[in-house]
Coordinates of C-alpha atoms (C1' of nucleotides) and ligand atoms in Angstrom, one line a residue:
Chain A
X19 CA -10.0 15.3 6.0
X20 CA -7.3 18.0 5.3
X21 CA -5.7 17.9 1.8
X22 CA -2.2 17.3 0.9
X23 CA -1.3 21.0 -0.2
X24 CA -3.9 22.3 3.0
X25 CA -1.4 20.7 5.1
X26 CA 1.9 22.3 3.5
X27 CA -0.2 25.9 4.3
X28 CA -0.5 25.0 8.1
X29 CA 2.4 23.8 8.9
X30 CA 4.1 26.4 7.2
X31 CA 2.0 29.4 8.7
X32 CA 2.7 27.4 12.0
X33 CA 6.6 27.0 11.5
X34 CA 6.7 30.9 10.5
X35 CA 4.3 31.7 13.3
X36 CA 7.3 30.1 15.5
X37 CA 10.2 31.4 13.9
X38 CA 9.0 35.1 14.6
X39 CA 8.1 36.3 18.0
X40 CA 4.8 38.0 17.1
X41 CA 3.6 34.5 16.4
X42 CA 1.8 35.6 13.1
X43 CA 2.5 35.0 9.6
X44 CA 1.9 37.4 6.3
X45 CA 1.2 36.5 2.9
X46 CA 4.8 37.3 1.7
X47 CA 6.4 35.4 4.2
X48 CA 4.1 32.2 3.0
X49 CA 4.5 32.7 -0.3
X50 CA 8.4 32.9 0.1
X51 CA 8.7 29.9 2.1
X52 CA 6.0 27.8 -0.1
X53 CA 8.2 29.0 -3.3
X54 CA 4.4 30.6 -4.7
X55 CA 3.4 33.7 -5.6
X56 CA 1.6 36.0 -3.5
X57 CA -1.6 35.8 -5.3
X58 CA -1.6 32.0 -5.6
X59 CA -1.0 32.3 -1.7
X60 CA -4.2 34.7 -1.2
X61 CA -6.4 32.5 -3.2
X62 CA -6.0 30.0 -0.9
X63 CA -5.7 31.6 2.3
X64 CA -9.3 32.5 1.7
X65 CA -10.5 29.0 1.6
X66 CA -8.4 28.3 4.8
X67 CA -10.2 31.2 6.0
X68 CA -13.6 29.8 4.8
X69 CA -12.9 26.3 6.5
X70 CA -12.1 28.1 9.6
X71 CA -8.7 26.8 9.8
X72 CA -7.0 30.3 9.9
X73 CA -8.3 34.5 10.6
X74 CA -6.8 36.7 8.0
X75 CA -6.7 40.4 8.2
X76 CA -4.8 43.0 6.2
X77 CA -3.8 44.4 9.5
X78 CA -3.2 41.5 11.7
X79 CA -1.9 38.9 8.9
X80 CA -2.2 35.5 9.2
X81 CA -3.1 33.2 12.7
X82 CA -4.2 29.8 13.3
X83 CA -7.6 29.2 15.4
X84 CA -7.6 26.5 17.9
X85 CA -8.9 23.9 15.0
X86 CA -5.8 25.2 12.4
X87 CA -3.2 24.9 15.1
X88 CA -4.2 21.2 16.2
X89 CA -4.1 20.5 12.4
X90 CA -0.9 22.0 11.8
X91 CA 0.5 20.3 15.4
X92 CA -0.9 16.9 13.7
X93 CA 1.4 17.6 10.4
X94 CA 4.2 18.9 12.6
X95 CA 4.2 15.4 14.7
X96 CA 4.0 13.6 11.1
X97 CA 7.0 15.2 9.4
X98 CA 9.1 15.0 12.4
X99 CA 8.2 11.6 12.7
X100 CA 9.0 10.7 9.4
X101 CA 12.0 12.4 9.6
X102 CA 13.2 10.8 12.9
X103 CA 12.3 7.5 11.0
X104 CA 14.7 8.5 7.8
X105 CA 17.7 9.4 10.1
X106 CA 17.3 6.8 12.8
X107 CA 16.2 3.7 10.9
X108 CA 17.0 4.1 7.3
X109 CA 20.4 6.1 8.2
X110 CA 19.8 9.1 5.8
X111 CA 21.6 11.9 7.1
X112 CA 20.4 15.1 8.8
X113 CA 20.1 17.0 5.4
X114 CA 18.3 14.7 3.8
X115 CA 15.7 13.9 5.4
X116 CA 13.3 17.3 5.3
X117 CA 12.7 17.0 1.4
X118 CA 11.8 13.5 1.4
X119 CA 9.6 14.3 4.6
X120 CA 7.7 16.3 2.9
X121 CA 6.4 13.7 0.6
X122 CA 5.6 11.4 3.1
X123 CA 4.3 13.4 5.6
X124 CA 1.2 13.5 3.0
X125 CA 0.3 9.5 3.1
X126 CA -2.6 9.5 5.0
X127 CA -2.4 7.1 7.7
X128 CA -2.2 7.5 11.8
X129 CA -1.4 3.8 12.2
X130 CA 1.3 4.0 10.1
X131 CA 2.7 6.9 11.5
X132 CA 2.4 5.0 15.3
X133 CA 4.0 2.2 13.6
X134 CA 7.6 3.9 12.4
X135 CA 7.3 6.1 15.2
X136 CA 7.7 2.8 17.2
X137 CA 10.4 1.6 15.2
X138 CA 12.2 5.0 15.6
X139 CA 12.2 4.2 19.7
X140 CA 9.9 7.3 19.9
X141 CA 12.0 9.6 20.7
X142 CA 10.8 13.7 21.9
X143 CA 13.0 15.4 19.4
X144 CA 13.7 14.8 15.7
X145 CA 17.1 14.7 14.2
X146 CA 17.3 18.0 13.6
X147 CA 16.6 18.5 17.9
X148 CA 13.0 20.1 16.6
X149 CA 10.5 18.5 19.5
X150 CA 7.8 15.8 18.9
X151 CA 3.7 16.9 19.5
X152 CA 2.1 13.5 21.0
X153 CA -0.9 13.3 19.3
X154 CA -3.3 15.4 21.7
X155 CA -0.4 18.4 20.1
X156 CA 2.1 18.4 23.3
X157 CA 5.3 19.5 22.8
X158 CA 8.0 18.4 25.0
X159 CA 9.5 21.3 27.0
X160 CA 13.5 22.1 26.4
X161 CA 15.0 25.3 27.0
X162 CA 16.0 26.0 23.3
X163 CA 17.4 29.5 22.3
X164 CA 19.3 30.4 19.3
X165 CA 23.2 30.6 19.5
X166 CA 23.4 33.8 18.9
X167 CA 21.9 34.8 22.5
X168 CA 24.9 33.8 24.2
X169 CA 27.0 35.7 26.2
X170 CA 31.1 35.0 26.2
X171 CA 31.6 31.8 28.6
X172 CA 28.4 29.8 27.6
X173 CA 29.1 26.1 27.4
X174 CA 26.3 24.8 25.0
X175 CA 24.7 22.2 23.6
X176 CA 23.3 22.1 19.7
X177 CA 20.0 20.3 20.4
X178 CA 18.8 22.0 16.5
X179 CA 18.7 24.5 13.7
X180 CA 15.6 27.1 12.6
X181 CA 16.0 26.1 9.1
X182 CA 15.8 23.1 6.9
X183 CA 17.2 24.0 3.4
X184 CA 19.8 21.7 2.1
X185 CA 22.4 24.9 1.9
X186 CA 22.2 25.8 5.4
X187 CA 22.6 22.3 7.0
X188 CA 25.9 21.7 4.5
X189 CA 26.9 24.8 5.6
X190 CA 26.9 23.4 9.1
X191 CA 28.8 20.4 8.0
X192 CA 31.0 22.5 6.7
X193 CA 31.5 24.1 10.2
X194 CA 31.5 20.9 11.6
X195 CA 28.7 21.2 13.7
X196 CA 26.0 18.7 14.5
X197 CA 23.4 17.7 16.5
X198 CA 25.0 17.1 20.1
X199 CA 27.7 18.8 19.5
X200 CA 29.2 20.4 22.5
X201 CA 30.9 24.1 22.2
X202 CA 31.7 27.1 24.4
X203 CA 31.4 30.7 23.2
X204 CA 34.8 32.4 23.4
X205 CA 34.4 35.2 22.1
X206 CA 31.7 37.7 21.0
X207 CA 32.6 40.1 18.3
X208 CA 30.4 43.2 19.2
X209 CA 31.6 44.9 15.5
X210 CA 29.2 42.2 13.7
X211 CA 28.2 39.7 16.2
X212 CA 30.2 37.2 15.2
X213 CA 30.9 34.3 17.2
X214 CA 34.2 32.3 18.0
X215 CA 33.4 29.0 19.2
X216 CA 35.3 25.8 20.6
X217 CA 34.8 22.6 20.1
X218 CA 35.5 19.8 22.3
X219 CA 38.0 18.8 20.2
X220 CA 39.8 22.3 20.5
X221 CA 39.3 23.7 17.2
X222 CA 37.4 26.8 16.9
X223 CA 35.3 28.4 14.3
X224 CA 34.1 31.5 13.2
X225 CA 29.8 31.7 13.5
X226 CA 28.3 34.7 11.6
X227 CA 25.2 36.3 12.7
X228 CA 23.3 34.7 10.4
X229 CA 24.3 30.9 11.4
X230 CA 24.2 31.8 15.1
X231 CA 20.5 33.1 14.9
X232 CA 19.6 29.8 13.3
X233 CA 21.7 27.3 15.5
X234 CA 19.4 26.4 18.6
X235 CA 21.2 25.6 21.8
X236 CA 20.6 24.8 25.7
X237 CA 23.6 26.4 27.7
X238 CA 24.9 24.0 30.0
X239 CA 26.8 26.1 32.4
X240 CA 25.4 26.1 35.9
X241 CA 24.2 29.8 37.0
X242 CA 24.8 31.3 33.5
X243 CA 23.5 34.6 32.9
X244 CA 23.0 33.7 29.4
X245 CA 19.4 32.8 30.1
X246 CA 18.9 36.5 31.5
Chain B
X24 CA 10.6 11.9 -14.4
X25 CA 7.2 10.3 -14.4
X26 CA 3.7 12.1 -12.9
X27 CA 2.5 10.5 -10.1
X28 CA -0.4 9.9 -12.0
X29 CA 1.5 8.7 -15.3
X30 CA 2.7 5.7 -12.8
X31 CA -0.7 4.5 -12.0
X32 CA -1.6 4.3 -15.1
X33 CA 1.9 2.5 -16.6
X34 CA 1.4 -0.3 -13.5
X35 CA -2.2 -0.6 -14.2
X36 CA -1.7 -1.5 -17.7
X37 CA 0.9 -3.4 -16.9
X38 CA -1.3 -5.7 -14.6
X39 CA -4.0 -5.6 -16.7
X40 CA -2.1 -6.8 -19.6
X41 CA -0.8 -9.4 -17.2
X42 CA -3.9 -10.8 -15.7
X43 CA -5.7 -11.6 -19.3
X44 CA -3.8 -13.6 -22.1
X45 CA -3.8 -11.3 -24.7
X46 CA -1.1 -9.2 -23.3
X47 CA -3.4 -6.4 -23.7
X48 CA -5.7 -4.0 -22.1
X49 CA -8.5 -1.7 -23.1
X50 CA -9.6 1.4 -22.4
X51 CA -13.3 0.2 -20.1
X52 CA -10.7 -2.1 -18.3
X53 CA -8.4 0.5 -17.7
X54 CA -11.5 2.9 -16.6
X55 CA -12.9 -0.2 -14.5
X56 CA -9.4 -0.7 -12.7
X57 CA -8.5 3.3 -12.2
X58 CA -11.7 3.9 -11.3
X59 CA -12.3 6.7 -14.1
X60 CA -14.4 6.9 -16.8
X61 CA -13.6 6.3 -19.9
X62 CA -12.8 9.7 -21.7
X63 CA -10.5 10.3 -18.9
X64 CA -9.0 7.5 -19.8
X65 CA -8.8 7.9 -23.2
X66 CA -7.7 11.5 -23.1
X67 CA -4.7 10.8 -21.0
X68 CA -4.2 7.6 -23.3
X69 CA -3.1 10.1 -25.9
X70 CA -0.7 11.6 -23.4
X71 CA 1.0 8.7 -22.8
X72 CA 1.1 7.7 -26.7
X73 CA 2.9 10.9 -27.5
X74 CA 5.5 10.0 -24.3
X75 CA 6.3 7.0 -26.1
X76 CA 5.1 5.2 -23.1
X77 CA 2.3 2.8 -24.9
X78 CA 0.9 2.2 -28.6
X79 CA -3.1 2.4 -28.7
X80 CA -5.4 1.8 -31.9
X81 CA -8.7 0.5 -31.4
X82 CA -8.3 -2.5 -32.6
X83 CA -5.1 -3.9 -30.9
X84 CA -5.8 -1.8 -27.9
X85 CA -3.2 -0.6 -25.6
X86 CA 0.2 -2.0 -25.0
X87 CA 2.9 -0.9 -23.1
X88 CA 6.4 0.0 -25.4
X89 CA 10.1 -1.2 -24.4
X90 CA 10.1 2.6 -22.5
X91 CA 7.0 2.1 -20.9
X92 CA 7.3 -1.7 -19.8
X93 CA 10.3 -0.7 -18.2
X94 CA 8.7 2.2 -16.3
X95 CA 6.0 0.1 -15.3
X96 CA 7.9 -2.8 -13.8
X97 CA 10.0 0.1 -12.0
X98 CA 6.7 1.3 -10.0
X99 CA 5.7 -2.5 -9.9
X100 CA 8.7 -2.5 -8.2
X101 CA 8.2 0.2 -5.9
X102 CA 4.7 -1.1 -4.7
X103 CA 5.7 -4.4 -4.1
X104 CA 8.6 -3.4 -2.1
X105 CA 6.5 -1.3 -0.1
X106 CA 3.9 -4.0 0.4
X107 CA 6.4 -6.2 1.7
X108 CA 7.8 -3.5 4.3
X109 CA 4.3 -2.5 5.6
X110 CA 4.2 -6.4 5.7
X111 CA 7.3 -7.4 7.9
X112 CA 8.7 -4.8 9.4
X113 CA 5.2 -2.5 10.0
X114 CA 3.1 -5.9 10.7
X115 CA 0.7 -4.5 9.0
X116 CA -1.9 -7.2 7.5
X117 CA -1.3 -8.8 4.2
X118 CA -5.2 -7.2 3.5
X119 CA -4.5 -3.5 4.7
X120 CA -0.9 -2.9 2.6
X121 CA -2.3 -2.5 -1.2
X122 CA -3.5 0.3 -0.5
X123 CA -1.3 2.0 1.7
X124 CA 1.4 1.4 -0.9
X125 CA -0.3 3.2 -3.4
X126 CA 0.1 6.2 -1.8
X127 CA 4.0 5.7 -0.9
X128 CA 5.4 4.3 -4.2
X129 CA 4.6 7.6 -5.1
X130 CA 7.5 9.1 -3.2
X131 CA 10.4 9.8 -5.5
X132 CA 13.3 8.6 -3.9
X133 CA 15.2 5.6 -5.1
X134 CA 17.7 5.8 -2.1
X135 CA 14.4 5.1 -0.1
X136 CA 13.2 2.1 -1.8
X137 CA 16.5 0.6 -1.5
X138 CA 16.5 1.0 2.6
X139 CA 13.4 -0.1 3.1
X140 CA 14.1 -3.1 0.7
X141 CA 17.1 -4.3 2.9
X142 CA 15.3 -3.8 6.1
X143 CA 12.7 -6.0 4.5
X144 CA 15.5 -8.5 4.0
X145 CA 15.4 -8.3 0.1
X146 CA 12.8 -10.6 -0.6
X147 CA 12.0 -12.0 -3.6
X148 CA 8.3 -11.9 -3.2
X149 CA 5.7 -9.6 -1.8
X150 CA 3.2 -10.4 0.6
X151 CA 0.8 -11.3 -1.6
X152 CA 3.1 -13.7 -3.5
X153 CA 3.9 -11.8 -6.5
X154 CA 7.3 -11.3 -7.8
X155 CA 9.2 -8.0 -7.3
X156 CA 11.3 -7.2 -10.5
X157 CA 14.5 -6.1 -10.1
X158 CA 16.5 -2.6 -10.2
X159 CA 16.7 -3.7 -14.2
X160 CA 13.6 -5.2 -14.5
X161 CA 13.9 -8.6 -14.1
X162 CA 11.4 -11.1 -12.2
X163 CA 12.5 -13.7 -10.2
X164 CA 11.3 -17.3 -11.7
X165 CA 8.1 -18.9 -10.3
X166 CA 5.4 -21.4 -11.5
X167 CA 2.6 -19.5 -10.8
X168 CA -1.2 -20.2 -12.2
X169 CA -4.4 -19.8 -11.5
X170 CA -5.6 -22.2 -9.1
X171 CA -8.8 -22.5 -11.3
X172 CA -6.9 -24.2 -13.7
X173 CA -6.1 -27.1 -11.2
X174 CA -7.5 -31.2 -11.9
X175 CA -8.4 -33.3 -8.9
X176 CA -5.7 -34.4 -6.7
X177 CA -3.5 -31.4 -7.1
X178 CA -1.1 -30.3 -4.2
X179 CA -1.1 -26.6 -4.4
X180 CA 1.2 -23.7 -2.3
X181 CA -0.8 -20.5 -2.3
X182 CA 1.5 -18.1 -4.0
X183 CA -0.5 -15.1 -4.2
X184 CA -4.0 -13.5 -5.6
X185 CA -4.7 -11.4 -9.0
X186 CA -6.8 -8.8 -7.2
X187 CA -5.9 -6.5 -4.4
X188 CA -9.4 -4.9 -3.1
X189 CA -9.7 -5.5 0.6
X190 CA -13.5 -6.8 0.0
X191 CA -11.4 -9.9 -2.0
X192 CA -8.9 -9.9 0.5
X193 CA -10.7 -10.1 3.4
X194 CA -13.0 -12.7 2.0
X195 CA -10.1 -15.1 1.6
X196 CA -9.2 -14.1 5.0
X197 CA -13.2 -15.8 6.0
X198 CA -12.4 -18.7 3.8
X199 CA -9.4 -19.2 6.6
X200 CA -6.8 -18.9 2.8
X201 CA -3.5 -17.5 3.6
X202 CA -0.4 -17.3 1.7
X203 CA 2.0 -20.1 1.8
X204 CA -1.2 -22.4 2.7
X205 CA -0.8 -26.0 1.8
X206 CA -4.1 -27.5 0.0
X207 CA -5.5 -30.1 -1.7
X208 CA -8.3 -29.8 -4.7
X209 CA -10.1 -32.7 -3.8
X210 CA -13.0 -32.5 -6.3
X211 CA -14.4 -29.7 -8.9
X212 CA -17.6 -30.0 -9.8
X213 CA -18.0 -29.5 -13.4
X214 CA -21.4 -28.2 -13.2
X215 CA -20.0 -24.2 -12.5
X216 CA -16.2 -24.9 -11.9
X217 CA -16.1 -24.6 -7.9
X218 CA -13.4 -26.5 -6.3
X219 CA -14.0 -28.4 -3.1
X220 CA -10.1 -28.1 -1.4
X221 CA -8.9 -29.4 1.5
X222 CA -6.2 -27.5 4.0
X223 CA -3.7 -29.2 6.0
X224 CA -5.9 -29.5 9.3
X225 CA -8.5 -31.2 7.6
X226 CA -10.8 -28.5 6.9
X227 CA -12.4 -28.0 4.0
X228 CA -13.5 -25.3 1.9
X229 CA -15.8 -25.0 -1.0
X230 CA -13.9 -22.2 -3.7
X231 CA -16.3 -20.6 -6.8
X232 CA -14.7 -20.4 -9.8
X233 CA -14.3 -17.0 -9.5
X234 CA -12.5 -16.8 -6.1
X235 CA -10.4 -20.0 -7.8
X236 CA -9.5 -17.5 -10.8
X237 CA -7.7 -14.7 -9.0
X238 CA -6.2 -17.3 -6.2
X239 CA -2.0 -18.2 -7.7
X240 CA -0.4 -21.3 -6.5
X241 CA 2.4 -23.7 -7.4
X242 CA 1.1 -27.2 -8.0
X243 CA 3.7 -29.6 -5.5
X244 CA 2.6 -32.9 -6.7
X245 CA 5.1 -35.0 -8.6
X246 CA 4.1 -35.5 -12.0
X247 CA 1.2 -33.9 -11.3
X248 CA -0.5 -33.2 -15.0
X249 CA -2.1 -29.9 -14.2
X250 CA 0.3 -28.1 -16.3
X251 CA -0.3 -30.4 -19.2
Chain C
dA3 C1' -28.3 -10.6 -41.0
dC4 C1' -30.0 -7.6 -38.0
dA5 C1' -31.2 -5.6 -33.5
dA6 C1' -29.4 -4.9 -29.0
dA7 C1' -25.6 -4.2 -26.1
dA8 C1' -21.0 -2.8 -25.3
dA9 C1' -17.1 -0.1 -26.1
dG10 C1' -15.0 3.9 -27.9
dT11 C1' -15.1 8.8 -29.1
dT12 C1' -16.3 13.8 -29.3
dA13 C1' -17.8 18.0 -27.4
dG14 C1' -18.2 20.8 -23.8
dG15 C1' -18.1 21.6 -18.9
dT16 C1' -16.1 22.1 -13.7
dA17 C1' -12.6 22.5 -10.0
dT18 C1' -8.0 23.0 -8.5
dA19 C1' -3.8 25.0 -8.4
dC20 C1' -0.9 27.6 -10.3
dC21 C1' 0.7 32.0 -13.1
dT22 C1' 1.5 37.3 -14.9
dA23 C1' 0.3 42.1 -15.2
dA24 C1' -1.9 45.9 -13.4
dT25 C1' -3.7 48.3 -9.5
dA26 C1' -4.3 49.7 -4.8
dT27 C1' -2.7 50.3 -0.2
dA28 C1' 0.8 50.5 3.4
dT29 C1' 5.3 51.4 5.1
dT30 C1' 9.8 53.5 4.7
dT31 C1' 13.0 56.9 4.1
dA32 C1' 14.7 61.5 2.5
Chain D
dT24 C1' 5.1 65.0 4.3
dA25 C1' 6.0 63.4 -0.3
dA26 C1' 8.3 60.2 -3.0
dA27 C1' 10.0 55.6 -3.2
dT28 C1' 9.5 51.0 -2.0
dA29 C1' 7.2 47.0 -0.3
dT30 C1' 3.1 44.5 0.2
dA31 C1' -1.5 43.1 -0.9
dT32 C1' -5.2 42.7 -4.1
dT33 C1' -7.9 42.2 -8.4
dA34 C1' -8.5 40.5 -13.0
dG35 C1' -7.8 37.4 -16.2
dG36 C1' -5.2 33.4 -18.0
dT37 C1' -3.2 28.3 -18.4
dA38 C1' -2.7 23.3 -17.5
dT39 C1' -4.3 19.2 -15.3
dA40 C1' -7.5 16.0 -14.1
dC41 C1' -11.6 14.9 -13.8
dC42 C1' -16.9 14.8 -15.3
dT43 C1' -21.7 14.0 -18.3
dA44 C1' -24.3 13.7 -22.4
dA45 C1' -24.6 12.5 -27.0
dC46 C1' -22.9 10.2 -30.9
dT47 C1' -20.3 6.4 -33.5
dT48 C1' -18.3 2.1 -34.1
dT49 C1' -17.8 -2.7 -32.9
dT50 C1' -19.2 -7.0 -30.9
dT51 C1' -22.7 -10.3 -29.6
dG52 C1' -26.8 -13.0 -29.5
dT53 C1' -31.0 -14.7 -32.1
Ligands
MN7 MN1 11.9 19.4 8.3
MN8 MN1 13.1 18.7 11.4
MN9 MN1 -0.8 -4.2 -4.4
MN10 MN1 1.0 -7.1 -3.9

DNA sequence: ACAAAAAGTTAGGTATACCTAATATATTTA
DNA sequence: TAAATATATTAGGTATACCTAACTTTTTGT
């Protein structure tokens, strides 16, 4: 049985592993995201390491095996879960629920888990569009891409966000964008990348590189070149 | 903010010191409960003392301060409400929810507690029959005792039980003893204190004293002179 | 009242999970 | 390519939460 803080390390590698495209981690990166120290991070690597959960190598960082991926699949489904279950049933709102996630997804339970997941009308994606592993580790397919891949013209739909801290997703509110939320690229600002978006609603804001990289989206435009 | 670990300790004194007469608990009965040994216990005893949260000397053993009774009954309440949720809205079993709870009243989140308490339906009892305090404290009214302490004839509602292991639990469970069961103590035999009862089918059931100790009802006869 | 048993206490030890400071190794960048 | 910078590693330290073994004090039974 995995412990508590074993689980934080997996699905952290894992969620880093996704976020870049070399589908690795290093020990900086962990130890940023964990809010440790890079030697605290090291220390344990090695017994990750040791279990067989992860391969470390100076060279080619951090990577799950097959055994640390279904693990950190398993803690995925949980957190989402109990996420889903925050937003859905107990109506906390899309910023709140990640911290007190994290707290739950370490009560050690399968039943339970099958038991809110049921009273959330299992649904494939959590509140914050981030898909569902069934428990074999499946994730349901969508055609997620960040904003900032758009061309001028895309009509898209938010179906989530690459990043859970409480100061990015009030930023969004901010911007007034949510989950579901429908909005066509206007304009492309090739100087910084900046996006000018419309709402359905026919306001427009202003997206920074920064937000855009981080806003996942499916374009919705029939034979849009967006997608390559 | 109190350690995880602080509350398990504050609500295990506090039922200890509930459970016996003396208001009191001491540190092998602390050790038993916790499942520690005693220098543990005794060690993180002096903790406490210098948080204020309980007074210790040998002699008088440990009791809980104004600061620390109201912490306690604040994880009390916590548990209990979680108890009752795994309960109604999880259908969990009344035998499987101690110790599931124990792991989530650990979550820090008042918010939390309060949803889960409404989608309960704000009881004022958990599944087990005991009282959950209120946001200040408070416990609802109730005439709980030990069914031991019943005389022939008595007409008893099971309220609740004084121990929460599954081994006691499910033994009640054999003994076909449920909460809100009707019974009757038709005879105790005076030779060890077992009670012969009778439940509302007609069944009956032969109780040792020991079971009869940790079982809580409310006596229903009129006039009945079981509480003196 | 005294021996036996139980409860409490002290001393010293282990494992885990974190840290800082110093050093070594890679990677950039001028 | 050499210096500057970033990253990884080693060494050694702290706090927490547990333990056993040995000793002391208190309670209980005869
Ligand atoms: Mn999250
Ligand atoms: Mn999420
Ligand atoms: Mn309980
Ligand atoms: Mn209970």
């Amino acid at each position: 049985m995995l412990k508590p803080s074993d689980e934080k390390y997996l699905r952290a590698i894992y969620q880093i592993s996704q976020s870049e495209n070399t589908g690795k981690s290093t020990i900086s990166e962990l130890a940023y995201y964990l809010e440790l120290k890079p030697p605290t991070v090291l220390e344990r690597l090695k017994i990750l390491e040791q279990e067989k959960y992860i391969t470390y190598t100076k060279t080619d960082g951090i990577h799950l095996t097959r055994s640390g991926q279904k693990q950190a699949l398993n803690v995925v489904r949980k957190h989402r879960i109990w996420e889903t279950f925050l937003h859905k049933v107990c109506k906390f709102s899309w910023s709140e629920v990640h911290e007190l996630a994290e707290q739950l997804q370490t009560v050690n339970s399968e039943k339970l888990i099958d038991r809110i997941f049921m009273l959330s009308g299992e649904p494939k994606f959590d509140p914050h569009g981030d898909p569902i592993p069934d428990k074999s580790g499946t994730l349901p397919a969508s055609e997620r891409r960040p904003l900032l891949n758009s061309i001028e013209g895309c009509r898209c739909t938010v179906l989530g966000v690459n990043e859970d801290s409480a100061e990015f997703l009030n930023y969004l509110s901010e911007l007034k964008i949510g989950l579901n939320e429908k909005l066509v690229v206007e304009k492309i600002f090739a100087f910084d990348g900046t996006l000018k978006v419309r709402f359905k609603n026919a306001e427009t804001a202003l997206l920074s590189s920064k937000v855009a990289e981080k806003i996942m989206v499916s374009c919705t435009k029939p034979g849009c070149l967006c997608g390559k």
